[in-house]
Every structure is written in C-alpha cells, then in structure tokens.
Amino acid sequence: MRPDHDDPETQQAHSHPLPGRNAGRLARIPGRPLRIGLGGPVGSGKTALVAALCRSLAGEVRLAVVTNDIYTTEDADFLLRNGVLPTERVRAVETGCCPHTAIRDDISANLEAVEDLEHSLPPLDLVLIESGGDNLTATFSHGLVHHQIFVIDVSGGDKVPRKGGPGVTSSDLLVINKTDLAGQVNADLAVMARDAEDKRGDLPVRFLSLVEDPQAHDITAWVRERLGEDG
Amino acid sequence: MSGNRSAPAAPTAALLMLADGRFPAGGHAHSGGLEAAVAAGRVVDTTTLEAFLRGRAATSGATAAAFAAAACTAAGSGSAKTADTGRTAELDTEYEARTPAPALRAASRKLGRQLLRAARTIRPAPALDALAAALPAGPHQPVALGTVAHTLGLGPHAAAAAALHDAVTGPATAAVRLLGLDPFAVHAVLARLAPELDRLADAADAHAAGTPAHALAAPAAPLLDIFAEHHATWEVRLFAS
C-alpha cells in the first residue's frame, strides 16, 4: 500500500529528456523489479510468449508473473501446467469485465499484486504483467509498467498494423506472432512490416513463431536489454 | 457570500472525486456480491437488483458507513501531525468482527490497501502514513475510506455518504455488465435509493464521534457472507468479490 512513484529525486534522475513519447515514464526504483507489460488482442499469443520468456530467462533472472485474463485462473493455470513457474510466482488479477481498465485507468489491483509478489518472495528482477485479451486501443499505464510489448498475430489479418491504435503505434516493442501461419491465412509479412514501420517510426518490431522458435530468442534479447538498463 | 462562518458549506468537489467510480482504487473489479447473486438466480432484472441493493445498503452498507464516519472523526482527533491511530486500530478490529466471511475480510483489506496506496500519491498526508504503519496488513476499506476522506478535508457525513454510494454503485455497475441491464433503468433504481442512502449517512454521522467502537452499527447480511464464500471457490469468475 505504499506509493511507488512518489520519489521526486528518483523521478528526476531517471526522467527522459525527450518530450512526447517518453513523457511520464515510470522511474526505476533501485531494489525493485523491472515491470514489463504484455498486451494485445485475444488469442494473439500473449500467454505463450510469457511462458517462452519464463523458460528462456528462468536460469538467469528472478521473475514473477501477474495475469489479467478475464477467466482469472486460466492463464495462470497454463503457466503452472507447463511447469514454467511455481504457483507462488504467479498472481491472477480479476478485472470485473474490463481488462483495459485494470491495466490503464485503475491500476490498483495490479499494483497490489506486484507488491504482494515482492513481499512474499525473495528479491525479484522482473515482473511480467500480462493483460487480458482486449482490443487494439488497450495499452498499459505508465504508472504500472516501465515498458510494454504489444502482441498481434498474422491470423488477425495483415491489415492490423495499418489500423494502428496506441498498442501498435506506441508500444515499446511490437511483436507480430504466428508467422508460421502466414501462408495459410494469406497474410503478407512484408506488408505488415512496412505498415508497422510506417506507424511506429524507429520503434522496434519483431516477427515471431513460437513453433519455429520456442525460446523466442529475439524477444528474450530485447527483455535482457531492458533489464540491463539503469535501475 | 451568505457568510455564516461557523457553518461553512461542506466541501463538494473532493467528495465527488473520492466517490467517483473512476477513482483509481480498484473498486471496479468488485461486484459487492452481485456476481454470486446473479449466478444463484437471485438477481435477474432491475426489480430483483433493487431489492438486492436495498438490502445491501441497509446491512453491509450501513456498517461500512458507520465505520467510515467514525474513522474520519478519529483521523481528525489526534494532534496536528498524527491521527488517533489507537481509535483507528480499534475501529479496524471491530469492523473485522462484523465481517465474519474470510473472503469478505480479504476483499475488504485488499480494497483498503489499494485505496491507501492510491491516496498516498493523490494527497500525501501524515495521517495516511500513520494508518499504514498502525495496520501493516492494510486497513479495512471503510477505515481507509474514512481516513482518506479526512485528509481530503471531508467530514464524517461525507465519508459515510461515500461508503454508501460505493456499496450500491459497485453492484449496480456489475449488474449492467453481467446481465446487460438497461443502464438508464439501473440508474433509475439508484435514484430511488438516494433518499434512503442519505438517511443511512445521517445515522452513521450521528454515531461518528461519541460512540464506543464496539457499540457501532452491526447489521449483517448472512446471505452475502455465504455468497462471498461460494464465489471465492469458483474457478471462473469475472469479479474479485
């Protein structure tokens, strides 16, 4: 129940000089974990990516996961069933039919879950917060996460990057998932790459197929880079 | 302008902010027992919703209002720097005694912690730090609400009104989401409840100062307690309580 972004000195020391995109960023607090949000539409593969990141990082990073799936324990169970993380490292947050509210407008239940994990476990380096499946306008509050990954997939149609929305345009990393299905759904990856770059400028985009790359090497590398930054 | 200095108008803007469903303290994920009542077939339309809300206001709502009002008064009764945390802790214990269902105790403390966390950024105050220190597991929601109300310059009547507003608008909103009820019809129910909520706030306010904590209101709703315990065991639920 402590406020976690109230230290003006920390805020000052870490605040970004660039206006706009980085305005209002949550400052890292020494001794507290990095928080990365994973959002995106229903079925785009958020939970599978979280599981892959847990497997890839398990030996090197002390991590925990908060899930916001509307079916409460479903995603948590998936992580537990796959032996990715022990029970005590996964918290499920109920969102009262409004998954976007819980990660953006009223982040209290998620902050509570993060603090609960921090209190009940040895020191953590990383907390992954997975949103419930929502629509293209759902993004994480800068009060909840330090960075956010937006996950879309080719079977949603190759027009999705062109449609934009804050997840596509301003997330710190855009993941275009299930590239192994592109041929079957007539999705043109080149079109998706071009549209994504058009919407995102120099913000990174990564293609992913967990069938071909179960360790999600590129995404894991991006997370490692964020962990290596100051904090 | 009318200048009765001994009775200034009660602050309104801060109360509206605190009671607003958009206030970021996590209430939106709680249905106040409504999700379980819907599953049990007890609430199916606006008529049964109105009965549910009247019952909730008169029982758990009235108790929450009494403790919010008393906590608000207690927060204002200490020295300028620190609240009377002895009285506040006593109120918390008495509220615990009025909350027999473990699931509701847990939900109340979670909501109390969330409100306190939000308030410590929204309006930092020594009384909030003292409350967090006095109750490390987190205060019950009405105790937190009363203390936060005080730090926002509100009095016990406003704290009680906010508790009662919360007691009915949370389940009402949940009914709109779960049953697809007409939001106009649901707000017509809330409008009909308004005089009763005011009356209950008056009653809570009347006991905010002089009444010993153990003698404060204790109306209970056993069915809500039972619903809450069932709900906590569900594998699939949309609301936290």
Short mmCIF file of C-alpha atoms in Angstrom, two decimals:
data_model
loop_
_atom_site.label_atom_id
_atom_site.label_comp_id
_atom_site.label_asym_id
_atom_site.label_seq_id
_atom_site.Cartn_x
_atom_site.Cartn_y
_atom_site.Cartn_z
CA MET A 1 0.00 0.00 0.00
CA ARG A 2 2.99 2.24 -0.42
CA PRO A 3 3.01 4.65 -3.31
CA ASP A 4 5.70 3.59 -5.75
CA HIS A 5 6.33 6.58 -7.91
CA ASP A 6 6.41 9.40 -5.43
CA ASP A 7 10.11 10.00 -5.05
CA PRO A 8 10.83 13.26 -6.85
CA GLU A 9 14.61 12.74 -6.72
CA THR A 10 14.45 9.31 -8.33
CA GLN A 11 11.98 10.64 -10.85
CA GLN A 12 14.34 13.49 -11.65
CA ALA A 13 17.43 11.34 -12.00
CA HIS A 14 15.82 8.92 -14.42
CA SER A 15 13.41 11.11 -16.30
CA HIS A 16 13.92 11.12 -20.03
CA PRO A 17 14.89 14.36 -21.73
CA LEU A 18 12.79 13.58 -24.81
CA PRO A 19 9.33 15.09 -24.72
CA GLY A 20 6.26 13.27 -26.02
CA ARG A 21 6.93 9.58 -26.35
CA ASN A 22 8.80 9.24 -23.08
CA ALA A 23 6.88 11.79 -21.05
CA GLY A 24 5.51 10.49 -17.78
CA ARG A 25 7.58 7.31 -17.80
CA LEU A 26 7.62 5.32 -14.59
CA ALA A 27 11.01 5.72 -12.94
CA ARG A 28 13.01 2.66 -11.94
CA ILE A 29 13.39 2.37 -8.19
CA PRO A 30 16.63 0.69 -7.10
CA GLY A 31 15.98 -2.64 -5.42
CA ARG A 32 12.57 -3.07 -7.02
CA PRO A 33 11.89 -5.20 -10.11
CA LEU A 34 11.54 -4.05 -13.69
CA ARG A 35 7.91 -4.30 -14.78
CA ILE A 36 7.10 -5.20 -18.39
CA GLY A 37 3.52 -5.34 -19.65
CA LEU A 38 2.36 -7.66 -22.45
CA GLY A 39 -0.87 -6.61 -24.15
CA GLY A 40 -2.73 -7.40 -27.33
CA PRO A 41 -5.90 -8.86 -28.79
CA VAL A 42 -7.49 -12.13 -27.64
CA GLY A 43 -5.65 -15.17 -28.95
CA SER A 44 -2.59 -13.35 -30.25
CA GLY A 45 -0.29 -15.49 -28.12
CA LYS A 46 0.45 -13.36 -25.07
CA THR A 47 0.39 -16.24 -22.61
CA ALA A 48 2.50 -18.46 -24.85
CA LEU A 49 5.05 -15.65 -25.16
CA VAL A 50 5.07 -15.13 -21.39
CA ALA A 51 5.69 -18.86 -20.98
CA ALA A 52 8.53 -18.73 -23.51
CA LEU A 53 10.13 -15.76 -21.75
CA CYS A 54 9.85 -17.53 -18.41
CA ARG A 55 11.59 -20.62 -19.82
CA SER A 56 14.32 -18.59 -21.54
CA LEU A 57 15.05 -16.34 -18.58
CA ALA A 58 14.44 -18.78 -15.72
CA GLY A 59 18.08 -19.61 -15.09
CA GLU A 60 19.34 -16.03 -15.07
CA VAL A 61 16.54 -13.75 -13.85
CA ARG A 62 14.43 -13.85 -10.70
CA LEU A 63 10.96 -13.34 -12.13
CA ALA A 64 7.25 -13.48 -11.40
CA VAL A 65 4.08 -13.05 -13.47
CA VAL A 66 0.76 -11.25 -12.99
CA THR A 67 -2.05 -12.34 -15.31
CA ASN A 68 -5.21 -10.34 -16.03
CA ASP A 69 -7.11 -12.88 -18.07
CA ILE A 70 -10.88 -12.46 -17.83
CA TYR A 71 -11.10 -16.13 -16.91
CA THR A 72 -8.99 -15.37 -13.91
CA THR A 73 -7.02 -18.54 -13.33
CA GLU A 74 -6.90 -19.79 -16.91
CA ASP A 75 -3.65 -18.16 -17.90
CA ALA A 76 -2.10 -18.74 -14.51
CA ASP A 77 -3.02 -22.41 -14.81
CA PHE A 78 -1.44 -22.55 -18.26
CA LEU A 79 1.84 -21.29 -16.82
CA LEU A 80 1.62 -23.68 -13.90
CA ARG A 81 0.64 -26.70 -16.02
CA ASN A 82 3.58 -26.16 -18.31
CA GLY A 83 5.88 -26.14 -15.34
CA VAL A 84 7.09 -22.70 -16.29
CA LEU A 85 6.76 -21.09 -12.89
CA PRO A 86 5.82 -22.40 -9.45
CA THR A 87 2.43 -21.30 -8.03
CA GLU A 88 3.87 -18.73 -5.69
CA ARG A 89 5.36 -16.78 -8.60
CA VAL A 90 2.06 -16.29 -10.46
CA ARG A 91 -0.79 -13.99 -9.42
CA ALA A 92 -4.13 -13.73 -11.21
CA VAL A 93 -5.99 -10.41 -11.07
CA GLU A 94 -9.75 -10.22 -11.72
CA THR A 95 -10.75 -7.29 -13.89
CA GLY A 96 -14.54 -7.06 -13.47
CA CYS A 97 -15.24 -7.47 -17.21
CA CYS A 98 -12.92 -4.56 -18.07
CA PRO A 99 -9.38 -5.79 -18.80
CA HIS A 100 -8.29 -2.43 -20.19
CA THR A 101 -9.43 -0.62 -17.03
CA ALA A 102 -7.22 -2.82 -14.86
CA ILE A 103 -4.06 -2.01 -16.83
CA ARG A 104 -4.74 1.61 -17.72
CA ASP A 105 -7.42 3.63 -15.89
CA ASP A 106 -7.34 1.94 -12.49
CA ILE A 107 -4.14 0.01 -11.96
CA SER A 108 -4.70 -0.60 -8.22
CA ALA A 109 -5.35 -4.34 -8.35
CA ASN A 110 -2.23 -4.88 -10.46
CA LEU A 111 -0.06 -2.73 -8.19
CA GLU A 112 -1.43 -4.72 -5.27
CA ALA A 113 -0.48 -8.00 -6.99
CA VAL A 114 3.04 -6.73 -7.78
CA GLU A 115 3.57 -5.58 -4.20
CA ASP A 116 2.21 -8.87 -2.89
CA LEU A 117 4.72 -10.78 -5.04
CA GLU A 118 7.55 -8.54 -3.85
CA HIS A 119 6.59 -9.07 -0.21
CA SER A 120 6.09 -12.81 -0.40
CA LEU A 121 9.14 -13.75 -2.50
CA PRO A 122 12.88 -13.19 -2.32
CA PRO A 123 14.08 -10.15 -4.31
CA LEU A 124 12.78 -10.04 -7.90
CA ASP A 125 14.46 -8.69 -11.03
CA LEU A 126 11.47 -8.80 -13.34
CA VAL A 127 7.68 -8.90 -13.16
CA LEU A 128 5.82 -9.66 -16.38
CA ILE A 129 2.25 -8.32 -16.37
CA GLU A 130 0.04 -9.94 -18.97
CA SER A 131 -3.15 -8.08 -19.84
CA GLY A 132 -6.42 -9.80 -20.57
CA GLY A 133 -7.09 -10.10 -24.28
CA ASP A 134 -8.59 -6.83 -25.43
CA ASN A 135 -8.69 -4.64 -28.50
CA LEU A 136 -6.21 -2.50 -30.37
CA THR A 137 -6.78 0.53 -28.14
CA ALA A 138 -5.75 -1.13 -24.87
CA THR A 139 -2.38 -0.04 -23.52
CA PHE A 140 -0.66 -0.10 -20.15
CA SER A 141 -0.48 2.89 -17.86
CA HIS A 142 3.00 4.33 -17.30
CA GLY A 143 2.09 4.10 -13.62
CA LEU A 144 2.06 0.29 -13.84
CA VAL A 145 4.87 -0.75 -16.18
CA HIS A 146 8.26 0.51 -17.27
CA HIS A 147 7.97 -0.97 -20.77
CA GLN A 148 5.24 -2.62 -22.78
CA ILE A 149 5.15 -5.23 -25.50
CA PHE A 150 2.14 -5.35 -27.82
CA VAL A 151 1.46 -8.77 -29.36
CA ILE A 152 -0.58 -9.17 -32.54
CA ASP A 153 -0.65 -12.15 -34.87
CA VAL A 154 -0.83 -12.74 -38.59
CA SER A 155 -4.17 -14.56 -38.42
CA GLY A 156 -5.86 -11.34 -37.32
CA GLY A 157 -5.17 -10.15 -40.87
CA ASP A 158 -2.23 -8.28 -42.33
CA LYS A 159 -4.17 -5.01 -42.09
CA VAL A 160 -3.82 -4.86 -38.30
CA PRO A 161 -0.61 -2.78 -38.24
CA ARG A 162 -2.20 -0.32 -40.69
CA LYS A 163 -5.21 0.09 -38.40
CA GLY A 164 -2.85 1.40 -35.79
CA GLY A 165 -4.17 2.24 -32.34
CA PRO A 166 -1.95 3.06 -29.39
CA GLY A 167 -0.72 -0.53 -28.91
CA VAL A 168 0.57 -0.71 -32.46
CA THR A 169 1.83 2.84 -32.71
CA SER A 170 3.45 3.48 -29.34
CA SER A 171 4.28 0.20 -27.54
CA ASP A 172 7.98 -0.19 -26.82
CA LEU A 173 8.08 -3.42 -28.81
CA LEU A 174 5.57 -4.70 -31.36
CA VAL A 175 5.57 -8.48 -31.76
CA ILE A 176 3.90 -9.95 -34.85
CA ASN A 177 3.27 -13.53 -33.81
CA LYS A 178 2.41 -16.83 -35.52
CA THR A 179 4.37 -16.09 -38.70
CA ASP A 180 4.29 -19.84 -39.43
CA LEU A 181 0.58 -19.41 -40.25
CA ALA A 182 1.07 -16.51 -42.67
CA GLY A 183 0.77 -18.65 -45.80
CA GLN A 184 -2.45 -20.29 -44.62
CA VAL A 185 -4.21 -17.01 -43.87
CA ASN A 186 -2.83 -15.08 -46.85
CA ALA A 187 -1.05 -12.61 -44.63
CA ASP A 188 1.75 -10.70 -46.34
CA LEU A 189 4.56 -10.25 -43.80
CA ALA A 190 6.24 -7.61 -45.95
CA VAL A 191 3.06 -5.52 -45.89
CA MET A 192 2.83 -5.91 -42.11
CA ALA A 193 6.47 -4.91 -41.67
CA ARG A 194 6.08 -1.86 -43.91
CA ASP A 195 2.83 -0.71 -42.26
CA ALA A 196 4.27 -1.25 -38.78
CA GLU A 197 7.34 0.82 -39.61
CA ASP A 198 5.10 3.48 -41.10
CA LYS A 199 3.10 3.69 -37.85
CA ARG A 200 5.99 3.28 -35.42
CA GLY A 201 8.94 5.12 -36.88
CA ASP A 202 12.08 3.81 -35.21
CA LEU A 203 10.29 1.79 -32.52
CA PRO A 204 11.22 -1.89 -32.85
CA VAL A 205 9.11 -4.64 -34.46
CA ARG A 206 9.90 -8.37 -34.18
CA PHE A 207 8.34 -11.27 -36.04
CA LEU A 208 7.81 -14.42 -34.01
CA SER A 209 6.83 -18.03 -34.49
CA LEU A 210 6.90 -19.99 -31.26
CA VAL A 211 6.54 -23.15 -33.33
CA GLU A 212 9.86 -22.45 -35.01
CA ASP A 213 11.48 -20.62 -32.09
CA PRO A 214 10.04 -21.89 -28.77
CA GLN A 215 12.60 -19.83 -26.84
CA ALA A 216 11.52 -16.56 -28.50
CA HIS A 217 15.16 -15.56 -28.88
CA ASP A 218 14.63 -12.05 -30.28
CA ILE A 219 12.07 -11.10 -27.66
CA THR A 220 14.19 -12.56 -24.86
CA ALA A 221 17.14 -10.50 -26.10
CA TRP A 222 15.02 -7.34 -26.06
CA VAL A 223 13.92 -8.05 -22.48
CA ARG A 224 17.57 -8.66 -21.48
CA GLU A 225 18.49 -5.27 -22.92
CA ARG A 226 15.76 -3.58 -20.84
CA LEU A 227 17.00 -5.42 -17.73
CA GLY A 228 20.50 -4.18 -18.42
CA GLU A 229 19.43 -0.56 -18.46
CA ASP A 230 19.77 1.62 -15.40
CA GLY A 231 17.65 0.74 -12.40
CA MET B 1 -21.24 35.13 0.47
CA SER B 2 -24.04 34.31 2.87
CA GLY B 3 -21.21 34.20 5.40
CA ASN B 4 -22.27 32.01 8.28
CA ARG B 5 -18.68 31.44 9.38
CA SER B 6 -19.47 28.76 11.93
CA ALA B 7 -21.08 26.50 9.32
CA PRO B 8 -19.25 26.77 6.00
CA ALA B 9 -20.67 24.84 3.09
CA ALA B 10 -19.48 21.24 3.10
CA PRO B 11 -16.76 20.65 0.51
CA THR B 12 -18.25 19.07 -2.55
CA ALA B 13 -15.59 18.69 -5.23
CA ALA B 14 -13.33 16.45 -3.11
CA LEU B 15 -16.28 14.22 -2.19
CA LEU B 16 -17.29 13.86 -5.83
CA MET B 17 -13.72 12.88 -6.72
CA LEU B 18 -13.46 10.31 -3.91
CA ALA B 19 -16.86 8.75 -4.62
CA ASP B 20 -16.40 8.73 -8.40
CA GLY B 21 -16.31 5.23 -9.86
CA ARG B 22 -13.28 6.36 -11.83
CA PHE B 23 -11.27 6.97 -8.64
CA PRO B 24 -8.38 4.54 -9.15
CA ALA B 25 -8.58 2.35 -6.06
CA GLY B 26 -9.59 -0.92 -7.69
CA GLY B 27 -13.30 -0.95 -6.88
CA HIS B 28 -14.28 -1.61 -10.48
CA ALA B 29 -13.19 -5.25 -10.18
CA HIS B 30 -15.53 -5.97 -7.24
CA SER B 31 -19.24 -6.68 -7.61
CA GLY B 32 -20.21 -6.49 -3.94
CA GLY B 33 -21.64 -9.99 -4.02
CA LEU B 34 -23.67 -9.37 -7.16
CA GLU B 35 -21.82 -11.83 -9.39
CA ALA B 36 -22.64 -14.64 -6.97
CA ALA B 37 -26.25 -13.43 -6.58
CA VAL B 38 -26.66 -13.48 -10.36
CA ALA B 39 -25.23 -16.99 -10.58
CA ALA B 40 -27.64 -18.13 -7.86
CA GLY B 41 -30.55 -16.72 -9.84
CA ARG B 42 -31.38 -14.21 -7.09
CA VAL B 43 -30.81 -11.13 -9.25
CA VAL B 44 -32.20 -11.39 -12.77
CA ASP B 45 -33.64 -7.95 -13.63
CA THR B 46 -33.95 -4.40 -12.30
CA THR B 47 -36.66 -5.36 -9.78
CA THR B 48 -34.53 -8.02 -8.13
CA LEU B 49 -31.49 -5.74 -8.43
CA GLU B 50 -33.35 -3.04 -6.49
CA ALA B 51 -34.17 -5.49 -3.71
CA PHE B 52 -30.54 -6.62 -3.61
CA LEU B 53 -29.26 -3.04 -3.43
CA ARG B 54 -31.75 -2.01 -0.73
CA GLY B 55 -30.67 -4.98 1.35
CA ARG B 56 -27.00 -4.29 0.78
CA ALA B 57 -27.31 -0.59 1.67
CA ALA B 58 -29.20 -1.38 4.89
CA THR B 59 -26.74 -4.04 6.03
CA SER B 60 -23.11 -4.05 4.87
CA GLY B 61 -23.57 -0.50 3.51
CA ALA B 62 -24.80 0.85 6.85
CA THR B 63 -21.96 -0.88 8.71
CA ALA B 64 -19.35 0.44 6.27
CA ALA B 65 -20.85 3.94 6.57
CA ALA B 66 -20.71 3.83 10.38
CA PHE B 67 -17.04 2.83 10.34
CA ALA B 68 -16.07 5.28 7.58
CA ALA B 69 -17.67 8.12 9.53
CA ALA B 70 -16.03 7.07 12.81
CA ALA B 71 -12.61 6.63 11.15
CA CYS B 72 -12.94 10.07 9.59
CA THR B 73 -13.62 11.60 13.00
CA ALA B 74 -10.77 9.60 14.58
CA ALA B 75 -8.33 10.79 11.90
CA GLY B 76 -9.17 14.37 12.82
CA SER B 77 -8.96 13.87 16.56
CA GLY B 78 -5.20 13.37 17.01
CA SER B 79 -2.56 16.03 17.10
CA ALA B 80 -1.93 18.16 14.05
CA LYS B 81 0.75 15.73 12.86
CA THR B 82 -0.63 12.31 13.67
CA ALA B 83 -4.06 10.78 13.75
CA ASP B 84 -5.51 8.95 16.74
CA THR B 85 -4.33 5.56 15.49
CA GLY B 86 -5.40 3.86 18.73
CA ARG B 87 -9.05 4.59 17.99
CA THR B 88 -8.49 3.79 14.31
CA ALA B 89 -6.98 0.39 15.10
CA GLU B 90 -9.87 -0.30 17.44
CA LEU B 91 -12.32 0.54 14.67
CA ASP B 92 -10.46 -1.81 12.35
CA THR B 93 -10.74 -4.66 14.87
CA GLU B 94 -14.44 -4.01 15.40
CA TYR B 95 -15.05 -3.93 11.65
CA GLU B 96 -13.23 -7.25 11.37
CA ALA B 97 -15.61 -8.68 13.96
CA ARG B 98 -18.54 -7.52 11.82
CA THR B 99 -17.09 -9.27 8.76
CA PRO B 100 -17.29 -12.99 9.53
CA ALA B 101 -16.72 -14.30 5.99
CA PRO B 102 -12.98 -14.78 5.37
CA ALA B 103 -13.42 -13.93 1.67
CA LEU B 104 -15.01 -10.59 2.54
CA ARG B 105 -12.33 -9.84 5.13
CA ALA B 106 -9.68 -10.44 2.49
CA ALA B 107 -11.53 -8.36 -0.10
CA SER B 108 -12.04 -5.50 2.35
CA ARG B 109 -8.38 -5.39 3.37
CA LYS B 110 -7.29 -5.58 -0.26
CA LEU B 111 -9.56 -2.67 -1.15
CA GLY B 112 -8.32 -0.79 1.91
CA ARG B 113 -4.68 -1.27 0.90
CA GLN B 114 -5.46 -0.22 -2.66
CA LEU B 115 -7.27 2.92 -1.52
CA LEU B 116 -4.48 3.81 0.87
CA ARG B 117 -1.82 3.26 -1.80
CA ALA B 118 -3.68 5.49 -4.25
CA ALA B 119 -4.38 8.17 -1.67
CA ARG B 120 -0.74 8.36 -0.55
CA THR B 121 0.14 9.58 -4.03
CA ILE B 122 -3.03 11.57 -4.68
CA ARG B 123 -2.89 13.50 -1.40
CA PRO B 124 0.07 12.55 0.80
CA ALA B 125 -0.64 13.16 4.49
CA PRO B 126 0.85 12.11 7.85
CA ALA B 127 -2.49 10.53 8.81
CA LEU B 128 -2.15 8.11 5.88
CA ASP B 129 1.42 7.17 6.78
CA ALA B 130 0.30 6.64 10.37
CA LEU B 131 -2.56 4.39 9.22
CA ALA B 132 -0.22 2.28 7.07
CA ALA B 133 2.20 1.97 9.99
CA ALA B 134 -0.53 1.11 12.51
CA LEU B 135 -2.08 -1.61 10.31
CA PRO B 136 0.72 -3.28 8.32
CA ALA B 137 -1.66 -5.86 6.80
CA GLY B 138 -3.74 -3.00 5.48
CA PRO B 139 -6.80 -1.31 6.94
CA HIS B 140 -10.32 -2.47 6.21
CA GLN B 141 -11.80 -0.48 3.35
CA PRO B 142 -14.22 1.67 5.41
CA VAL B 143 -11.44 2.55 7.87
CA ALA B 144 -9.20 3.58 4.98
CA LEU B 145 -12.06 5.47 3.34
CA GLY B 146 -12.81 7.49 6.48
CA THR B 147 -9.15 8.38 6.98
CA VAL B 148 -8.69 9.35 3.33
CA ALA B 149 -11.88 11.43 3.49
CA HIS B 150 -10.42 13.35 6.42
CA THR B 151 -7.18 14.05 4.56
CA LEU B 152 -9.25 15.43 1.67
CA GLY B 153 -10.91 17.88 4.04
CA LEU B 154 -14.17 15.95 4.25
CA GLY B 155 -16.23 15.30 7.35
CA PRO B 156 -17.80 12.11 8.73
CA HIS B 157 -21.13 12.62 6.95
CA ALA B 158 -19.34 12.83 3.60
CA ALA B 159 -17.28 9.73 4.46
CA ALA B 160 -20.48 7.83 5.25
CA ALA B 161 -22.14 9.06 2.07
CA ALA B 162 -19.15 7.89 0.03
CA ALA B 163 -19.27 4.44 1.69
CA LEU B 164 -22.97 4.08 0.91
CA HIS B 165 -22.50 5.31 -2.65
CA ASP B 166 -19.79 2.70 -3.08
CA ALA B 167 -21.98 -0.01 -1.52
CA VAL B 168 -24.67 0.35 -4.20
CA THR B 169 -22.95 1.71 -7.32
CA GLY B 170 -20.38 -1.11 -7.45
CA PRO B 171 -23.01 -3.88 -7.67
CA ALA B 172 -25.23 -1.72 -9.90
CA THR B 173 -22.43 -1.31 -12.45
CA ALA B 174 -21.64 -5.01 -12.20
CA ALA B 175 -25.30 -5.77 -12.99
CA VAL B 176 -25.08 -3.69 -16.16
CA ARG B 177 -22.00 -5.66 -17.23
CA LEU B 178 -23.16 -9.14 -16.19
CA LEU B 179 -26.85 -9.04 -17.08
CA GLY B 180 -26.87 -6.45 -19.85
CA LEU B 181 -29.50 -4.44 -17.96
CA ASP B 182 -30.51 -1.08 -19.37
CA PRO B 183 -28.16 1.42 -17.71
CA PHE B 184 -30.97 4.02 -17.58
CA ALA B 185 -33.21 1.59 -15.70
CA VAL B 186 -30.36 0.72 -13.33
CA HIS B 187 -29.74 4.39 -12.59
CA ALA B 188 -33.47 4.85 -12.01
CA VAL B 189 -33.07 2.27 -9.25
CA LEU B 190 -30.12 4.23 -7.83
CA ALA B 191 -32.14 7.46 -7.96
CA ARG B 192 -34.96 5.81 -5.99
CA LEU B 193 -32.42 4.65 -3.41
CA ALA B 194 -30.95 8.12 -2.90
CA PRO B 195 -33.19 9.29 -0.01
CA GLU B 196 -32.51 6.04 1.85
CA LEU B 197 -28.75 6.44 1.35
CA ASP B 198 -28.95 9.97 2.77
CA ARG B 199 -30.89 8.72 5.78
CA LEU B 200 -28.33 5.99 6.41
CA ALA B 201 -25.49 8.54 6.11
CA ASP B 202 -27.24 10.73 8.71
CA ALA B 203 -27.46 7.74 11.06
CA ALA B 204 -23.77 6.91 10.57
CA ASP B 205 -22.77 10.53 11.12
CA ALA B 206 -24.75 10.69 14.38
CA HIS B 207 -22.52 8.00 15.92
CA ALA B 208 -19.20 9.07 14.40
CA ALA B 209 -17.76 10.75 17.49
CA GLY B 210 -19.10 9.72 20.88
CA THR B 211 -19.99 6.09 20.32
CA PRO B 212 -17.53 3.42 21.52
CA ALA B 213 -16.24 1.31 18.62
CA HIS B 214 -17.85 -1.86 19.93
CA ALA B 215 -21.26 -0.17 20.02
CA LEU B 216 -21.22 0.99 16.38
CA ALA B 217 -23.71 -0.35 13.85
CA ALA B 218 -23.53 -4.06 13.09
CA PRO B 219 -26.36 -5.02 10.72
CA ALA B 220 -25.31 -8.12 8.83
CA ALA B 221 -26.29 -9.92 5.63
CA PRO B 222 -25.62 -13.64 6.12
CA LEU B 223 -26.58 -14.43 2.54
CA LEU B 224 -23.91 -12.03 1.25
CA ASP B 225 -21.41 -13.79 3.51
CA ILE B 226 -22.40 -17.18 2.12
CA PHE B 227 -22.37 -15.89 -1.47
CA ALA B 228 -18.88 -14.50 -0.91
CA GLU B 229 -17.54 -17.81 0.35
CA HIS B 230 -19.02 -19.67 -2.61
CA HIS B 231 -17.71 -17.07 -5.05
CA ALA B 232 -14.18 -17.34 -3.69
CA THR B 233 -14.10 -21.03 -4.63
CA TRP B 234 -15.19 -20.56 -8.24
CA GLU B 235 -12.66 -21.50 -10.86
CA VAL B 236 -14.00 -18.94 -13.31
CA ARG B 237 -15.13 -15.52 -12.13
CA LEU B 238 -15.09 -12.06 -13.65
CA PHE B 239 -15.13 -10.04 -10.43
CA ALA B 240 -12.76 -10.30 -7.49
CA SER B 241 -15.65 -10.37 -4.99
#
